């Protein structure tokens, strides 16, 4: 597969699409829709919607070009045995993790709210990583999966920018993966945390990774598609 040049901050990068993957983090109903975990914590979940359309566009291009796509979901076993006590004790008891809500038990695997939003629903071929923590590498087989497929670069999208996206990027960086975070494909309940989360990644010469807008990836991907069709 071809290489593409991606304009990014702090500097442009060349990416071999054979060794790149699109990682879409926690685009779950529990975070993006009313009645889920995000709202239970007092957040305005509509703030996350801005990331959906750009994510959808990048997902479509990745699928078209055969770039590996991996989705993640944050959540816990129904018996809560994989959830630390301090996490379970957060918030009002009637809306905590495991409590019943309009989309089933909050942040519990197998419940409607835990699943990925219909707009970005994984295809059968796309691995879905169920993670008990914020980071997608913690207690999952993501690292193994990426290494088995020879992946060294991750295009990162999802929610929320400063929590699961940032944690995953930091984990990935320590494990030797190059991260290119797609700014408009990420979102936060707190716009200032979104901005700060991205700033922290790209500061100091890209201490955790690079940041760019989805258009800066879509443009070179579209050009690849045209060359291949011609
Ligand atoms: C949060 C996440 N915010 N996916 N999870 O609790 O960022």
mmCIF file of C-alpha atoms and ligand atoms in Angstrom:
data_model
loop_
_atom_site.group_PDB
_atom_site.id
_atom_site.type_symbol
_atom_site.label_atom_id
_atom_site.label_comp_id
_atom_site.label_asym_id
_atom_site.label_seq_id
_atom_site.Cartn_x
_atom_site.Cartn_y
_atom_site.Cartn_z
ATOM 1 C CA UNK A 1 0.000 0.000 0.000
ATOM 2 C CA UNK A 2 1.251 3.528 -0.649
ATOM 3 C CA UNK A 3 2.777 6.044 1.658
ATOM 4 C CA UNK A 4 1.086 9.346 2.352
ATOM 5 C CA UNK A 5 2.401 12.685 3.573
ATOM 6 C CA UNK A 6 0.274 14.085 6.385
ATOM 7 C CA UNK A 7 0.529 17.733 7.420
ATOM 8 C CA UNK A 8 0.501 17.800 11.219
ATOM 9 C CA UNK A 9 1.789 19.636 14.242
ATOM 10 C CA UNK A 10 4.540 19.871 15.246
ATOM 11 C CA UNK A 11 5.638 18.660 11.804
ATOM 12 C CA UNK A 12 4.498 16.795 8.713
ATOM 13 C CA UNK A 13 4.840 13.016 8.643
ATOM 14 C CA UNK A 14 5.149 10.274 6.065
ATOM 15 C CA UNK A 15 2.964 7.264 6.799
ATOM 16 C CA UNK A 16 3.066 3.835 5.187
ATOM 17 C CA UNK A 17 -0.595 2.838 5.150
ATOM 18 C CA UNK A 18 0.290 -0.855 5.471
ATOM 19 C CA UNK A 19 1.702 -0.231 8.910
ATOM 20 C CA UNK A 20 -0.964 2.228 10.075
ATOM 21 C CA UNK A 21 -4.268 1.693 11.838
ATOM 22 C CA UNK A 22 -7.227 3.888 12.667
ATOM 23 C CA UNK A 23 -8.032 3.593 16.368
ATOM 24 C CA UNK A 24 -11.491 4.877 17.299
ATOM 25 C CA UNK A 25 -11.833 5.241 21.012
ATOM 26 C CA UNK A 26 -15.056 4.769 22.991
ATOM 27 C CA UNK A 27 -17.589 6.243 20.560
ATOM 28 C CA UNK A 28 -20.237 4.578 22.707
ATOM 29 C CA UNK A 29 -23.845 5.436 23.327
ATOM 30 C CA UNK A 30 -23.002 5.708 27.046
ATOM 31 C CA UNK A 31 -20.780 8.698 26.325
ATOM 32 C CA UNK A 32 -22.577 10.313 23.404
ATOM 33 C CA UNK A 33 -26.272 9.782 24.035
ATOM 34 C CA UNK A 34 -28.598 11.060 26.752
ATOM 35 C CA UNK A 35 -29.232 8.601 29.581
ATOM 36 C CA UNK A 36 -25.736 7.110 29.622
ATOM 37 C CA UNK A 37 -22.632 7.362 31.742
ATOM 38 C CA UNK A 38 -21.553 10.749 30.417
ATOM 39 C CA UNK A 39 -24.824 12.360 31.290
ATOM 40 C CA UNK A 40 -24.959 10.543 34.643
ATOM 41 C CA UNK A 41 -21.757 12.371 35.538
ATOM 42 C CA UNK A 42 -23.463 15.699 34.857
ATOM 43 C CA UNK A 43 -22.062 16.351 31.401
ATOM 44 C CA UNK A 44 -23.670 17.883 28.328
ATOM 45 C CA UNK A 45 -23.351 14.944 25.954
ATOM 46 C CA UNK A 46 -24.244 16.986 22.875
ATOM 47 C CA UNK A 47 -20.713 18.431 23.040
ATOM 48 C CA UNK A 48 -19.342 15.130 21.768
ATOM 49 C CA UNK A 49 -21.483 15.053 18.624
ATOM 50 C CA UNK A 50 -19.096 17.345 16.708
ATOM 51 C CA UNK A 51 -16.632 14.468 16.377
ATOM 52 C CA UNK A 52 -19.108 12.064 14.753
ATOM 53 C CA UNK A 53 -19.172 13.389 11.176
ATOM 54 C CA UNK A 54 -15.366 13.775 10.848
ATOM 55 C CA UNK A 55 -14.900 10.294 12.359
ATOM 56 C CA UNK A 56 -17.397 8.881 9.906
ATOM 57 C CA UNK A 57 -15.548 10.419 6.962
ATOM 58 C CA UNK A 58 -12.173 9.056 8.088
ATOM 59 C CA UNK A 59 -13.687 5.653 8.840
ATOM 60 C CA UNK A 60 -15.148 5.491 5.337
ATOM 61 C CA UNK A 61 -11.780 6.328 3.754
ATOM 62 C CA UNK A 62 -9.931 3.811 5.928
ATOM 63 C CA UNK A 63 -12.421 1.113 4.953
ATOM 64 C CA UNK A 64 -12.194 2.001 1.289
ATOM 65 C CA UNK A 65 -8.389 1.744 1.324
ATOM 66 C CA UNK A 66 -8.222 -1.340 3.531
ATOM 67 C CA UNK A 67 -6.471 0.442 6.405
ATOM 68 C CA UNK A 68 -6.875 -1.529 9.626
ATOM 69 C CA UNK A 69 -9.633 -0.092 11.847
ATOM 70 C CA UNK A 70 -9.850 -0.928 15.553
ATOM 71 C CA UNK A 71 -12.617 0.267 17.873
ATOM 72 C CA UNK A 72 -12.530 0.379 21.645
ATOM 73 C CA UNK A 73 -15.244 0.399 24.283
ATOM 74 C CA UNK A 74 -14.814 1.266 27.935
ATOM 75 C CA UNK A 75 -16.907 -0.904 30.226
ATOM 76 C CA UNK A 76 -17.134 -3.649 32.779
ATOM 77 C CA UNK A 77 -18.312 -7.177 33.347
ATOM 78 C CA UNK A 78 -21.881 -7.487 34.636
ATOM 79 C CA UNK A 79 -20.592 -8.685 38.046
ATOM 80 C CA UNK A 80 -18.304 -5.606 38.189
ATOM 81 C CA UNK A 81 -15.363 -7.794 39.197
ATOM 82 C CA UNK A 82 -13.052 -5.881 36.832
ATOM 83 C CA UNK A 83 -13.984 -2.434 38.148
ATOM 84 C CA UNK A 84 -11.922 -0.806 40.864
ATOM 85 C CA UNK A 85 -13.872 0.252 43.938
ATOM 86 C CA UNK A 86 -13.050 3.932 43.616
ATOM 87 C CA UNK A 87 -14.482 3.915 40.086
ATOM 88 C CA UNK A 88 -17.711 2.268 41.234
ATOM 89 C CA UNK A 89 -18.140 4.731 44.072
ATOM 90 C CA UNK A 90 -18.086 7.806 41.841
ATOM 91 C CA UNK A 91 -21.283 9.830 41.621
ATOM 92 C CA UNK A 92 -24.883 9.406 42.726
ATOM 93 C CA UNK A 93 -25.624 5.706 43.550
ATOM 94 C CA UNK A 94 -28.651 5.689 41.223
ATOM 95 C CA UNK A 95 -26.525 6.647 38.218
ATOM 96 C CA UNK A 96 -23.236 4.911 38.973
ATOM 97 C CA UNK A 97 -21.509 2.293 36.824
ATOM 98 C CA UNK A 98 -23.709 -0.808 36.982
ATOM 99 C CA UNK A 99 -26.907 1.111 37.867
ATOM 100 C CA UNK A 100 -29.936 0.705 35.596
ATOM 101 C CA UNK A 101 -30.561 3.532 33.142
ATOM 102 C CA UNK A 102 -32.596 4.106 29.995
ATOM 103 C CA UNK A 103 -29.943 2.285 27.912
ATOM 104 C CA UNK A 104 -29.506 -0.623 30.310
ATOM 105 C CA UNK A 105 -26.923 -0.942 33.087
ATOM 106 C CA UNK A 106 -24.480 1.926 32.845
ATOM 107 C CA UNK A 107 -21.104 1.088 31.260
ATOM 108 C CA UNK A 108 -21.727 -2.655 31.419
ATOM 109 C CA UNK A 109 -20.662 -4.904 28.552
ATOM 110 C CA UNK A 110 -23.545 -6.266 26.538
ATOM 111 C CA UNK A 111 -25.945 -3.448 27.485
ATOM 112 C CA UNK A 112 -27.279 -1.130 24.739
ATOM 113 C CA UNK A 113 -25.530 1.924 26.194
ATOM 114 C CA UNK A 114 -22.147 0.211 26.148
ATOM 115 C CA UNK A 115 -22.284 -0.325 22.421
ATOM 116 C CA UNK A 116 -20.858 1.914 19.720
ATOM 117 C CA UNK A 117 -23.125 4.552 18.191
ATOM 118 C CA UNK A 118 -24.859 3.422 14.987
ATOM 119 C CA UNK A 119 -23.109 6.053 12.840
ATOM 120 C CA UNK A 120 -19.707 4.476 13.526
ATOM 121 C CA UNK A 121 -20.734 0.883 14.067
ATOM 122 C CA UNK A 122 -17.857 -1.569 13.505
ATOM 123 C CA UNK A 123 -17.967 -3.881 10.534
ATOM 124 C CA UNK A 124 -17.621 -7.611 11.227
ATOM 125 C CA UNK A 125 -13.969 -7.450 10.136
ATOM 126 C CA UNK A 126 -13.018 -4.671 12.547
ATOM 127 C CA UNK A 127 -11.691 -5.716 15.947
ATOM 128 C CA UNK A 128 -13.410 -4.226 18.989
ATOM 129 C CA UNK A 129 -11.309 -3.943 22.132
ATOM 130 C CA UNK A 130 -13.233 -4.039 25.401
ATOM 131 C CA UNK A 131 -11.224 -2.196 27.993
ATOM 132 C CA UNK A 132 -11.834 -1.813 31.711
ATOM 133 C CA UNK A 133 -9.734 1.328 32.004
ATOM 134 C CA UNK A 134 -9.112 4.613 30.296
ATOM 135 C CA UNK A 135 -6.136 3.427 28.292
ATOM 136 C CA UNK A 136 -6.773 1.015 25.429
ATOM 137 C CA UNK A 137 -3.593 -0.942 26.225
ATOM 138 C CA UNK A 138 -4.399 -1.579 29.877
ATOM 139 C CA UNK A 139 -5.532 -5.196 30.392
ATOM 140 C CA UNK A 140 -6.311 -5.710 26.686
ATOM 141 C CA UNK A 141 -4.717 -7.510 23.747
ATOM 142 C CA UNK A 142 -4.374 -4.328 21.659
ATOM 143 C CA UNK A 143 -0.566 -4.297 21.824
ATOM 144 C CA UNK A 144 -0.387 -7.917 20.640
ATOM 145 C CA UNK A 145 -2.878 -7.278 17.870
ATOM 146 C CA UNK A 146 -0.943 -4.269 16.550
ATOM 147 C CA UNK A 147 2.433 -6.009 16.675
ATOM 148 C CA UNK A 148 1.081 -9.139 14.980
ATOM 149 C CA UNK A 149 -0.057 -6.964 12.092
ATOM 150 C CA UNK A 150 3.139 -4.924 11.905
ATOM 151 C CA UNK A 151 1.445 -1.663 12.864
ATOM 152 C CA UNK A 152 3.683 1.204 13.978
ATOM 153 C CA UNK A 153 1.453 4.257 13.444
ATOM 154 C CA UNK A 154 -1.977 5.009 14.867
ATOM 155 C CA UNK A 155 -4.462 7.570 13.615
ATOM 156 C CA UNK A 156 -6.356 8.268 16.818
ATOM 157 C CA UNK A 157 -9.959 9.457 17.090
ATOM 158 C CA UNK A 158 -12.664 9.294 19.743
ATOM 159 C CA UNK A 159 -13.762 10.513 23.121
ATOM 160 C CA UNK A 160 -12.967 12.042 25.394
ATOM 161 C CA UNK A 161 -9.876 13.942 24.315
ATOM 162 C CA UNK A 162 -8.348 14.462 27.725
ATOM 163 C CA UNK A 163 -9.377 11.154 29.268
ATOM 164 C CA UNK A 164 -9.375 7.969 27.166
ATOM 165 C CA UNK A 165 -7.769 9.496 24.073
ATOM 166 C CA UNK A 166 -4.934 11.081 26.047
ATOM 167 C CA UNK A 167 -4.368 8.029 28.227
ATOM 168 C CA UNK A 168 -4.247 5.741 25.196
ATOM 169 C CA UNK A 169 -1.879 8.029 23.293
ATOM 170 C CA UNK A 170 0.476 8.137 26.248
ATOM 171 C CA UNK A 171 0.371 4.355 26.592
ATOM 172 C CA UNK A 172 0.954 3.948 22.854
ATOM 173 C CA UNK A 173 3.873 6.379 22.886
ATOM 174 C CA UNK A 174 5.626 4.459 25.657
ATOM 175 C CA UNK A 175 5.132 1.235 23.708
ATOM 176 C CA UNK A 176 6.789 2.666 20.599
ATOM 177 C CA UNK A 177 3.730 3.454 18.490
ATOM 178 C CA UNK A 178 3.598 6.756 16.637
ATOM 179 C CA UNK A 179 0.274 8.527 17.219
ATOM 180 C CA UNK A 180 -1.348 11.054 14.923
ATOM 181 C CA UNK A 181 -4.346 12.440 16.743
ATOM 182 C CA UNK A 182 -7.185 13.724 14.555
ATOM 183 C CA UNK A 183 -8.269 16.816 16.459
ATOM 184 C CA UNK A 184 -11.777 17.246 15.026
ATOM 185 C CA UNK A 185 -12.433 13.499 15.345
ATOM 186 C CA UNK A 186 -12.003 13.855 19.107
ATOM 187 C CA UNK A 187 -14.218 15.709 21.569
ATOM 188 C CA UNK A 188 -14.661 16.486 25.224
ATOM 189 C CA UNK A 189 -17.470 17.608 27.503
ATOM 190 C CA UNK A 190 -15.081 20.460 28.330
ATOM 191 C CA UNK A 191 -13.858 22.437 25.297
ATOM 192 C CA UNK A 192 -10.920 23.823 27.264
ATOM 193 C CA UNK A 193 -9.814 20.280 28.208
ATOM 194 C CA UNK A 194 -10.071 19.245 24.550
ATOM 195 C CA UNK A 195 -7.732 22.079 23.579
ATOM 196 C CA UNK A 196 -5.360 21.427 26.471
ATOM 197 C CA UNK A 197 -5.387 17.680 25.803
ATOM 198 C CA UNK A 198 -4.291 18.207 22.222
ATOM 199 C CA UNK A 199 -1.748 20.858 23.197
ATOM 200 C CA UNK A 200 -0.125 18.451 25.656
ATOM 201 C CA UNK A 201 0.270 15.767 22.999
ATOM 202 C CA UNK A 202 1.984 17.939 20.411
ATOM 203 C CA UNK A 203 4.074 20.135 22.767
ATOM 204 C CA UNK A 204 7.844 19.827 23.070
ATOM 205 C CA UNK A 205 8.349 18.538 19.546
ATOM 206 C CA UNK A 206 5.431 16.109 19.805
ATOM 207 C CA UNK A 207 6.227 14.613 23.171
ATOM 208 C CA UNK A 208 3.359 12.104 22.973
ATOM 209 C CA UNK A 209 2.509 12.370 19.283
ATOM 210 C CA UNK A 210 1.274 14.626 16.510
ATOM 211 C CA UNK A 211 -2.007 16.443 16.017
ATOM 212 C CA UNK A 212 -3.791 17.272 12.804
ATOM 213 C CA UNK A 213 -7.257 17.870 11.375
ATOM 214 C CA UNK A 214 -9.146 15.130 9.545
ATOM 215 C CA UNK A 215 -8.929 17.062 6.260
ATOM 216 C CA UNK A 216 -5.145 16.778 6.361
ATOM 217 C CA UNK A 217 -5.546 13.010 6.327
ATOM 218 C CA UNK A 218 -8.549 12.768 4.029
ATOM 219 C CA UNK A 219 -6.820 14.782 1.292
ATOM 220 C CA UNK A 220 -3.801 12.473 0.842
ATOM 221 C CA UNK A 221 -5.996 9.395 1.280
ATOM 222 C CA UNK A 222 -8.310 10.557 -1.492
ATOM 223 C CA UNK A 223 -5.297 11.117 -3.754
ATOM 224 C CA UNK A 224 -4.125 7.559 -3.081
ATOM 225 C CA UNK A 225 -7.557 6.264 -3.993
ATOM 226 C CA UNK A 226 -7.528 8.144 -7.274
ATOM 227 C CA UNK A 227 -4.067 6.923 -8.197
ATOM 228 C CA UNK A 228 -5.055 3.322 -7.487
ATOM 229 C CA UNK A 229 -8.249 3.521 -9.514
ATOM 230 C CA UNK A 230 -6.527 5.199 -12.495
HETATM 231 C C1 LIG B 1 -14.397 8.852 30.331
HETATM 232 C C2 LIG B 1 -13.581 8.175 28.184
HETATM 233 N N1 LIG B 1 -14.367 10.144 30.027
HETATM 234 N N2 LIG B 1 -13.830 7.291 27.216
HETATM 235 N N3 LIG B 1 -14.090 7.909 29.408
HETATM 236 O O1 LIG B 1 -14.714 8.495 31.432
HETATM 237 O O2 LIG B 1 -12.946 9.175 27.955
#
